[in-house]
XYZ file of C-alpha atoms in Angstrom:
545
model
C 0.000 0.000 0.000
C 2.817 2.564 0.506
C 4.388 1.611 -2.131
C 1.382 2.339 -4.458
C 1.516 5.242 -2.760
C 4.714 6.703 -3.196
C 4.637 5.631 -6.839
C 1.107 7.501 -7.350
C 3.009 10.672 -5.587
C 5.636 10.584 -7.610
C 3.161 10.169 -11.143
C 1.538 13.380 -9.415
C 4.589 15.272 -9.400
C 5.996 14.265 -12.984
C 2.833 15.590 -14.596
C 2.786 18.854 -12.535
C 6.291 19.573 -13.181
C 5.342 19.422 -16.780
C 2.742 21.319 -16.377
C 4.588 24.224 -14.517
C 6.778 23.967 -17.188
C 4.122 23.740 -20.262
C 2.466 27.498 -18.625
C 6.128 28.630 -18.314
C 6.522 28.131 -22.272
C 2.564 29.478 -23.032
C 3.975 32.481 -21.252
C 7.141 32.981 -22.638
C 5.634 32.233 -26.179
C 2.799 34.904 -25.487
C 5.252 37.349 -24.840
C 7.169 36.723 -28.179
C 3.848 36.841 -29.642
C 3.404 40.007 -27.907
C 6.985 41.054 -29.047
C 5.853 40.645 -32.577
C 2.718 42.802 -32.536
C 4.122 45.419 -30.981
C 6.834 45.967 -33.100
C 4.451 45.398 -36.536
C 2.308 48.261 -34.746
C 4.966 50.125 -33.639
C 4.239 50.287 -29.944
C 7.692 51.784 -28.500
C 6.264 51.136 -24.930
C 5.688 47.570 -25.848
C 8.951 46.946 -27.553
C 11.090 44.943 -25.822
C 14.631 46.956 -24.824
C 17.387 45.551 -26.807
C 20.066 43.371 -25.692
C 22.424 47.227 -25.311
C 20.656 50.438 -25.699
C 23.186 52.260 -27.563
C 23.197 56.537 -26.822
C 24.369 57.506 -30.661
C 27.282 60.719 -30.722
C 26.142 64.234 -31.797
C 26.369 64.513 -35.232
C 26.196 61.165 -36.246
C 24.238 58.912 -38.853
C 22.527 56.928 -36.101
C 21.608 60.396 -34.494
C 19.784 62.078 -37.273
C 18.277 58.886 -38.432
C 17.695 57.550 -35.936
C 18.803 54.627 -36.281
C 19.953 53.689 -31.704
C 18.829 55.191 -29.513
C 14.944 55.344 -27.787
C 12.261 55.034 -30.380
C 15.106 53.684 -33.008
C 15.103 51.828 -35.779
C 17.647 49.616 -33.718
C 15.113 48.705 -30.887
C 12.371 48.374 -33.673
C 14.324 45.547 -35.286
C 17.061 43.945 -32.500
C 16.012 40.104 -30.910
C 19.213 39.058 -30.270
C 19.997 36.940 -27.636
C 23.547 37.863 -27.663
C 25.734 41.435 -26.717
C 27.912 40.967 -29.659
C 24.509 39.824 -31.909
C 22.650 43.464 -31.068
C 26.142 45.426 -31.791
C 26.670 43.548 -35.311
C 23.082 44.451 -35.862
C 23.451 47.759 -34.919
C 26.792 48.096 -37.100
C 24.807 46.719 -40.081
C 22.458 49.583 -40.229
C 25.015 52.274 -40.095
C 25.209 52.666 -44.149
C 28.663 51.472 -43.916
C 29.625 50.430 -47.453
C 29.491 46.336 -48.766
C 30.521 44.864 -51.625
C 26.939 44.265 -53.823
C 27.722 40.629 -53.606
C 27.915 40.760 -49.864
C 24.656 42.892 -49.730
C 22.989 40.288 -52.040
C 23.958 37.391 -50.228
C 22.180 38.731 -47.442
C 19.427 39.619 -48.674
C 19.227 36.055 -49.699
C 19.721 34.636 -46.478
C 17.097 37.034 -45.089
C 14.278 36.267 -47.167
C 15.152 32.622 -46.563
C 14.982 33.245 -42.846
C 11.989 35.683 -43.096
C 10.270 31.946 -43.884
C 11.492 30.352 -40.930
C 8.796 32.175 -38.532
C 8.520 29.161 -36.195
C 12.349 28.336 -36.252
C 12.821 31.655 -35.156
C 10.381 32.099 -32.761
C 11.349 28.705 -31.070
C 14.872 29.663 -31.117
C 13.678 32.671 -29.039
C 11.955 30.496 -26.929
C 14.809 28.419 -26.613
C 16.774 31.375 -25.414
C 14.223 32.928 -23.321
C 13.579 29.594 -21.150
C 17.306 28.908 -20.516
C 18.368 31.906 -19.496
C 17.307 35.807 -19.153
C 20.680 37.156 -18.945
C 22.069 37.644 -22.879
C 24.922 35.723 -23.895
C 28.120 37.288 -23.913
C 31.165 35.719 -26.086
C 33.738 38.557 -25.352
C 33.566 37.600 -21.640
C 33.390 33.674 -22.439
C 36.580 33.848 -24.787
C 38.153 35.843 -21.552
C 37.822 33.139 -19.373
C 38.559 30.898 -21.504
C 41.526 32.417 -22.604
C 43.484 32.596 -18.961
C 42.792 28.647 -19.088
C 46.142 27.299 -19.620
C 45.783 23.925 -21.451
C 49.319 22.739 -19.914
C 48.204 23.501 -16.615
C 47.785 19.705 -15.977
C 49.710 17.464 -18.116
C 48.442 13.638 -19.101
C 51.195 12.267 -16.778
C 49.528 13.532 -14.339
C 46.193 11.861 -14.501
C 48.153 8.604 -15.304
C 49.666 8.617 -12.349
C 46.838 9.506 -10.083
C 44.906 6.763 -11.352
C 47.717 4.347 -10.587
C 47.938 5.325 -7.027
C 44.263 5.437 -6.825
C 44.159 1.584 -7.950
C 46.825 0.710 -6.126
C 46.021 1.633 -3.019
C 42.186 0.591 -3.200
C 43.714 -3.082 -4.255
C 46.165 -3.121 -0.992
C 43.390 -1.759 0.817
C 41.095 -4.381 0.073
C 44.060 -7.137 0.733
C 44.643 -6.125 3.657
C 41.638 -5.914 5.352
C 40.700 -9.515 4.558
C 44.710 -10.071 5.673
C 46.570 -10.911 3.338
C 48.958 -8.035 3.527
C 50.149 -5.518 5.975
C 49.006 -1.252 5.560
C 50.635 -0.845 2.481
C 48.567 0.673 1.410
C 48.815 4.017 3.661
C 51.943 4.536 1.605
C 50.430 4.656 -1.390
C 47.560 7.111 -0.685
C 49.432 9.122 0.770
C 51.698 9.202 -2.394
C 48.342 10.507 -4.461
C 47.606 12.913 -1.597
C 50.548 14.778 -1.941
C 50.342 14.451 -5.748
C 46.785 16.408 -5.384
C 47.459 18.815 -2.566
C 50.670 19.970 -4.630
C 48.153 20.471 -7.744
C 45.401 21.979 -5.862
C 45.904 25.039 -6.872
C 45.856 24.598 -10.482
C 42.615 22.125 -10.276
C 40.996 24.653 -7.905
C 42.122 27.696 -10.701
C 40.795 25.926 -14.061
C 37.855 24.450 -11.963
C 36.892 28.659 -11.163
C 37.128 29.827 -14.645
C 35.170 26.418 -15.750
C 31.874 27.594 -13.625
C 32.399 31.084 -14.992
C 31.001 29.888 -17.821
C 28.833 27.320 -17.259
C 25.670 28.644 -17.573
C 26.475 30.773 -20.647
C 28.251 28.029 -22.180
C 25.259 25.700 -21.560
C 22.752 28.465 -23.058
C 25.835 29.104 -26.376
C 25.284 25.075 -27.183
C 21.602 24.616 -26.823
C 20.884 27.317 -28.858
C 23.338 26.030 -31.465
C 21.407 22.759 -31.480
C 18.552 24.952 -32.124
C 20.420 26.316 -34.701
C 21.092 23.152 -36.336
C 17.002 22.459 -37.044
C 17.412 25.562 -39.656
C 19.413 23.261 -41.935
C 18.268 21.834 -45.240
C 19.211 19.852 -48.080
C 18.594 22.808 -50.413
C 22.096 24.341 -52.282
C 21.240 28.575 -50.793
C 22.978 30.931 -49.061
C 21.328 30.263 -45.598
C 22.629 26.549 -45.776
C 26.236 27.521 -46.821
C 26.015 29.786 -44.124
C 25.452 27.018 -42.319
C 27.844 24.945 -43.116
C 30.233 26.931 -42.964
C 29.086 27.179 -39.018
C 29.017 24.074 -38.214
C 31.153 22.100 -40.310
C 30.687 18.868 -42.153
C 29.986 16.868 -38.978
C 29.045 19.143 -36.334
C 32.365 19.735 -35.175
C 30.874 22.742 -33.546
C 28.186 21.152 -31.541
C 30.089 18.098 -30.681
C 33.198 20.081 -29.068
C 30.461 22.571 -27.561
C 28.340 19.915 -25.653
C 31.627 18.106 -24.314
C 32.692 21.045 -22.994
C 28.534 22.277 -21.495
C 28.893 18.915 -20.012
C 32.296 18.879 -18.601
C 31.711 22.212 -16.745
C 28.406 20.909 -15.415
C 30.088 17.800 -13.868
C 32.685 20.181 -12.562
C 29.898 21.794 -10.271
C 29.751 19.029 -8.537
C 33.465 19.207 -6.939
C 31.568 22.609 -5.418
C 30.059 20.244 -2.605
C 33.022 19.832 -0.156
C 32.249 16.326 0.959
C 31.172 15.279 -2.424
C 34.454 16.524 -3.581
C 36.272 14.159 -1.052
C 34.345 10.912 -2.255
C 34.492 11.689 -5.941
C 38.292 11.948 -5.368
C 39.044 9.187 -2.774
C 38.129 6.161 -5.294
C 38.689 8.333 -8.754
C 40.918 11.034 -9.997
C 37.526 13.091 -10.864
C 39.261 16.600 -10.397
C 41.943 16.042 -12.432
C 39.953 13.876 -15.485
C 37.774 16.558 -15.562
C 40.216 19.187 -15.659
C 42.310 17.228 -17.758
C 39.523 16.721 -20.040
C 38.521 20.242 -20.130
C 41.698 21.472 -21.214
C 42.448 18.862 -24.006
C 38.878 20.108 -25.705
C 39.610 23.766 -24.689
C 43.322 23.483 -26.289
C 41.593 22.400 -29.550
C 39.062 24.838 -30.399
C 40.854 27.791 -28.841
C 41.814 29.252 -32.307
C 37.977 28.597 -33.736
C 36.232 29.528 -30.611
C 36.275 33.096 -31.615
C 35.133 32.216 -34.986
C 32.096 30.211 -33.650
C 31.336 33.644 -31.546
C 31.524 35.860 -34.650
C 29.220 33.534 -37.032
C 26.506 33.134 -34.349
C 26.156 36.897 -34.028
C 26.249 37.809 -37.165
C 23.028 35.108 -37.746
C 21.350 36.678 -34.938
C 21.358 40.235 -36.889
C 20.036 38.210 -40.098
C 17.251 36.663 -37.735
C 16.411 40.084 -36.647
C 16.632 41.683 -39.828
C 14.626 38.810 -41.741
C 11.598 39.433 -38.625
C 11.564 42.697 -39.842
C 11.115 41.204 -43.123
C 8.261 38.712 -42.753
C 6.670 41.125 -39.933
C 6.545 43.866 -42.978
C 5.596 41.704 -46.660
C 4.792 44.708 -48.330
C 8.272 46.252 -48.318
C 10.655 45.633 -50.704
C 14.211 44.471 -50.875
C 15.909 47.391 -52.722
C 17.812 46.487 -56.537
C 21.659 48.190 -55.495
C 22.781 49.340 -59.171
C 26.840 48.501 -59.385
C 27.179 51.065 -62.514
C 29.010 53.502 -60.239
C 26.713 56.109 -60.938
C 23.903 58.791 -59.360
C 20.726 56.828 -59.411
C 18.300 56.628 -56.765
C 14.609 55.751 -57.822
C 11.650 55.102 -55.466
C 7.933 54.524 -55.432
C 6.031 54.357 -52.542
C 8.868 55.217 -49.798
C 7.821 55.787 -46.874
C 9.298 55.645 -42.709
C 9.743 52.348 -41.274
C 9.331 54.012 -37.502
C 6.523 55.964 -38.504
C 2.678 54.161 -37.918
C 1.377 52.106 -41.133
C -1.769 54.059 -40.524
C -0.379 57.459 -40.420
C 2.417 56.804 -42.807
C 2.625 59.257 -46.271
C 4.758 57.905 -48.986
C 6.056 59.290 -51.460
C 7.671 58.767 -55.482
C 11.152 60.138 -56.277
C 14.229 59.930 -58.651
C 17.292 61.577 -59.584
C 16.226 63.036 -63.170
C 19.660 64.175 -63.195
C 23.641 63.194 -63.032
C 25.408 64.129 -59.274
C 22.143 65.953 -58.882
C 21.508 68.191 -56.137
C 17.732 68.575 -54.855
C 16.731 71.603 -53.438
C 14.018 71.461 -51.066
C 11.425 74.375 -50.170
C 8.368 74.064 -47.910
C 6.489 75.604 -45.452
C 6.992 74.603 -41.437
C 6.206 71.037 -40.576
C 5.439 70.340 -44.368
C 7.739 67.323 -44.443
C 10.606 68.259 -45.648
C 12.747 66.682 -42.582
C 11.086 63.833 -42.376
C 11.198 62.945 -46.140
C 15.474 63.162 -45.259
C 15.070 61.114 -42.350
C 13.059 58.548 -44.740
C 15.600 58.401 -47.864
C 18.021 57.873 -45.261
C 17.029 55.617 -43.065
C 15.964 53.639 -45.996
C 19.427 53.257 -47.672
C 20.555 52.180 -44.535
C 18.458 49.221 -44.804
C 19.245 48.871 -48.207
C 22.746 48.881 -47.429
C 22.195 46.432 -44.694
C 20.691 43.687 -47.100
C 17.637 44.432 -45.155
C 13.579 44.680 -47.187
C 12.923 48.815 -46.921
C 9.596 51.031 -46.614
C 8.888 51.541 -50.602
C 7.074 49.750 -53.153
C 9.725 49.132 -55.241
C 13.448 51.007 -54.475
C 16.279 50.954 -56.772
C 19.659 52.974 -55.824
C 23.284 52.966 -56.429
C 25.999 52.948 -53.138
C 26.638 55.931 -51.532
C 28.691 56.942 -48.747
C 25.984 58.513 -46.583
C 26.477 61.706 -44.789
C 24.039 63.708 -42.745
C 23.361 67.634 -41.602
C 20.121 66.960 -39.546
C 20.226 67.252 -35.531
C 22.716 69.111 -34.757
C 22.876 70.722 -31.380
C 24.978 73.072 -29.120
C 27.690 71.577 -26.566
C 28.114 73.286 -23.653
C 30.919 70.844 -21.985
C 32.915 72.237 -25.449
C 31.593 75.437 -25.909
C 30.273 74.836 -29.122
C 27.791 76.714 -30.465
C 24.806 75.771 -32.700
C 26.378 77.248 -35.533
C 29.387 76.275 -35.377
C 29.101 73.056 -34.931
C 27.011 73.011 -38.300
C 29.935 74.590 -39.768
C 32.706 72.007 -38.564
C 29.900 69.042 -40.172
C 29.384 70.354 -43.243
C 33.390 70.995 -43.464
C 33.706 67.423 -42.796
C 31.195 66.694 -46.117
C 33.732 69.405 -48.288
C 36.622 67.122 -47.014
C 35.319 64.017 -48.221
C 33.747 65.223 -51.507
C 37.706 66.167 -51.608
C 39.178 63.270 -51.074
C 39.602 60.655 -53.635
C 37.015 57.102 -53.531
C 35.342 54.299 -55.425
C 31.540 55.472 -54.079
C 29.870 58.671 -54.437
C 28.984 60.752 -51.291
C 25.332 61.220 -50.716
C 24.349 64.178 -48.421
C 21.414 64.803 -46.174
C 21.446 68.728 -45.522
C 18.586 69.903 -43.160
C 17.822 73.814 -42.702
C 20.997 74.375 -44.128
C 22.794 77.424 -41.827
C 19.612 77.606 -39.744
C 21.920 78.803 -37.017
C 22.754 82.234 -38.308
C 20.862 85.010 -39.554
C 18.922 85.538 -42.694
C 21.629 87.685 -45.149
C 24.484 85.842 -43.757
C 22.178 82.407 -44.089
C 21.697 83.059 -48.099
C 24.870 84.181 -48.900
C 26.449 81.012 -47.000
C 23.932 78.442 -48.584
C 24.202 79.683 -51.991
C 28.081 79.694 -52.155
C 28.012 75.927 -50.502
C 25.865 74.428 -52.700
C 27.978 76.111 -55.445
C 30.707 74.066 -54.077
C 28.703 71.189 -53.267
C 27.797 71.300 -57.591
C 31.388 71.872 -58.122
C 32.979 69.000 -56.236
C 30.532 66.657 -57.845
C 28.052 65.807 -54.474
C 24.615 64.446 -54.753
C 22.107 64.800 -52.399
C 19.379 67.123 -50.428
C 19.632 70.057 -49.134
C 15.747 71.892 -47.375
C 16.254 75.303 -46.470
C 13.618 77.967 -45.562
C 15.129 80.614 -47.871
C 13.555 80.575 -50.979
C 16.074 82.577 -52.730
C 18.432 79.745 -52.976
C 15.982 78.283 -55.715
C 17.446 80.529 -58.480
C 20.589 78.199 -58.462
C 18.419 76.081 -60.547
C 19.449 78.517 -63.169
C 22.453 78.953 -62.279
C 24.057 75.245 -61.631
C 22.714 72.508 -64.410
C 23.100 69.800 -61.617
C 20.741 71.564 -59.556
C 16.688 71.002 -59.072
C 13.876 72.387 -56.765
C 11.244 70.714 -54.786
C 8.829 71.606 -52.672
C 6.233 70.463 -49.882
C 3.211 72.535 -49.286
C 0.077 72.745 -47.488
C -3.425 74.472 -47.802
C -5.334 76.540 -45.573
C -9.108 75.883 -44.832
C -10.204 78.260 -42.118
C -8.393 78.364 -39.002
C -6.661 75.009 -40.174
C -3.314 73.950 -41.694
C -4.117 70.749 -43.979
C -0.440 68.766 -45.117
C -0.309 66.486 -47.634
C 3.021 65.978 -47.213
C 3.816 64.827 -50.768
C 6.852 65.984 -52.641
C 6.494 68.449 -55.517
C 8.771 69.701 -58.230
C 9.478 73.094 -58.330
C 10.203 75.783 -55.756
C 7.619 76.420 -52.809
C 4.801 78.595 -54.091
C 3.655 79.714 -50.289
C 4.995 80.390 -46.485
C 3.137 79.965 -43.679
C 5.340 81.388 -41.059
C 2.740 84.388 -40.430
C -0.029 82.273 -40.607
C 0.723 79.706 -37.968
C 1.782 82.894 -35.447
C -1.706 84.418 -36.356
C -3.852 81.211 -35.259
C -1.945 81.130 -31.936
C -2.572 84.531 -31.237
C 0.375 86.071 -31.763
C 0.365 89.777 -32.951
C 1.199 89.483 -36.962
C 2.103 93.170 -38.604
């Protein structure tokens, strides 16, 4: 009867611990779920924070476009599991230049991914039921890097074990006496051979539990990893293989050394430590062990690090991908030349139901777009959007546009700038040392062209001083052979449509019924045909002469 009982108790706690653990996943999966929505809807507050919340430099690319920071097209995208995974992400949508190839492979790989929904989601899972805290392989190739793998040579454990047998076997003799203590000799023999490699065990032993846990989460998820292969000849699988090798080098060395460190935990519990190592060398065949594996993927390690990363930022990217099917992935033209042709662009950060879009293309060679318009007409935003779109582009990523075609740039920006007290920089100046910086590299010689995002240009100065400046630096900017946009309040600086072939005007504007400013915020060609300045200080009651 008890024993019926105890086995009924124990049937009674195997299904409840799975079904603790079946909620625990339900939850976990709801909040991916959740994860998913939010960012398709663009709910900052219901965004998960990335893995690092980067704070981007003044006067930077991922300043003005926002592309770290709150409210970022970084925290949009990012569900890495991994420090390194949410940098390399957050590297690949800095517009930094790639080979086409490079961006084409990815793109590849992304759409390929952006089918995977439940691979990805249960690698996420995966992640999220292991562990909360993020992986981190710069720490884990630390620790593993102060392991010496001669710290404990094979003699060693040879020797040990001898000891070990022989003294167990003259144990055992002599208590059914057949021989005298010998056997005292002999253990203590291996005693002194431990105590006088204590420290070394004890040392290797330390940096072994530093990464247990993160080790253990690195080689589960690489299992996980594995389910993503196929038999099909594509970029994702090459990837791939490439990864993991022909046999699964990666995994195999991986789990020995998850489960090495876990049995190493063990030697934590003092008196299980003196058992273990009273009838078997455990320390020191674990240790040994440890080292032999560690001494053999010490040069790949790093490599293994670097891969899984950099498939983390295509799984985030190719999320972004399947959680947005009406974008596009952008055609990159390799001809070397000016062109940059959209329909339909809009910004990825802005709502789906409040997004405009908008049509556009160069008409012209190393043309320069002028860009007039009335307050809060669009004309920042629609720079924020052609750049934070080519930084997508560039990234291999799908962007906000029905169809987008452009060549490689080198982006540069003019759009938040700001004063520094701690340098005693002014507004103005610091506008001036940026768009120096754009002169310079229009200067210097390169492969790509330089594309420029110029907002307000000289906004920080006054109106004589603000015309004469713009029109001689877009002069320049025509000269040196830039391409780009440049908004500016003055309308005067239109006439250098006349005056410089490369240059043409556009406009946004608005119209006003009533007491009420109506924005269409569409792109026009040609200058700005109104101002409304005056307007918008007359309906907030501000005296108007």
């Amino acid at each position: 009867m008890m024993s019926a009982s105890i086995l009924l108790f124990g049937i009674i706690v195997h299904f409840h611990s799975r079904l603790i653990s079946g909620i625990r996943r339900c939850s976990e999966y709801l909040k991916i779920k959740k994860a998913h929505l939010a960012r398709l809807e663009i709910e900052w507050k219901d965004i998960p924070e990335p893995v690092v919340n980067f704070h981007p430099s003044e006067m930077s690319i991922e300043k003005d476009l926002d592309i770290t920071g709150e409210q970022s097209l970084h925290k949009l995208i990012d569900t890495a599991v991994s420090i390194e995974g949410s940098e390399m992400l957050a590297s690949s949508l800095r517009a930094d230049p790639l080979p086409i190839d490079e961006i084409l492979k990815r793109q590849s790989i992304i759409k390929e991914l952006a089918e995977m929904q439940l691979r990805r989601d249960k690698f996420l899972l995966k992640a999220m039921l292991i562990s909360k805290k993020p992986l981190n392989f710069r720490q884990m190739q630390r620790n593993i890097s102060v392991i010496n793998p001669a710290a404990i040579p094979g003699w060693l454990l040879k020797a040990s074990s001898v000891l070990i047998l022989a003294y167990t076997t003259l144990f055992l003799l002599h208590i059914i006496g057949i021989i005298p203590s010998y056997w005292i000799l002999f253990f203590i023999l291996y005693l002194l051979l431990y105590t006088s490699n204590q420290k070394k065990i004890s040392k290797t032993a330390e940096e072994s539990s530093k990464i247990e846990s993160q080790l253990r989460k690195f080689s589960l998820l690489m299992e996980e990893i594995r389910r993503f292969r196929t038999k099909k000849n594509t970029s994702l699988q090459n990837f791939l293989e490439n990864l993991f090798g022909s046999n699964n080098e990666v995994i195999d060395s991986l789990n020995e050394m998850r489960r090495i460190s876990s049995a190493m935990l063990i030697r934590e519990n003092p008196i299980m430590r003196l058992l273990l190592n009273l009838f078997f060398p455990f320390d020191l065949y674990f240790c040994r062990r440890l080292l032999v594996v560690i001494d053999n993927i010490k040069g790949e390690f790093s490599g293994w690090c670097a891969s899984f990363s950099r498939l983390e930022c295509y799984m985030s990217l190719s999320n972004f991908a399947a959680l947005n099917e009406e974008y596009a992935f952008p055609a990159i033209d390799n001809n070397n030349n000016s062109s940059f042709s959209v329909k339909s662009m809009g910004h990825p950060l802005i709502k789906k139901s409040q997004k405009v879009t908008n049509d556009f293309s160069f008409c012209k060679e190393k043309e320069i777009v002028i860009i007039t318009g009335s307050n809060m007409s669009g004309k920042s935003t629609f720079l924020k959007t052609v750049g934070i779109n080519l930084c997508l582009a560039y990234a291999g990523a799908p962007v906000s546009a029905y169809s987008f075609s452009t060549s490689q740039f080198n982006l540069f920006t003019c759009i938040k700038i700001s004063d520094s007290i701690i340098d005693g920089i002014s507004y103005f100046y610091a506008e001036v040392k940026n768009l120096k910086q754009l002169l310079d590299k229009l200067i210097e010689p390169g492969k790509l062209l330089n594309l420029f995002l110029i907002d307000e240009i000289f906004k920080g100065t006054n109106n004589r001083e603000r015309l004469i400046g713009g029109r001689a630096y877009i002069k320049e900017l025509s000269r040196l052979g830039g391409t780009g946009f440049v908004s500016t309040h003055d309308l005067e600086l239109v006439n250098l449509e006349s005056e410089a072939a490369v240059v043409s005007n556009y406009h946004f504007r608005e119209e006003i019924m009533g007491e009420k400013m109506i924005f269409d915020y569409k792109i026009h060609p040609g200058p700005c045909p109104t101002t409304n300045a005056l307007k918008i200080m007359s309906i907030s009651g501000l005296p108007v002469e």
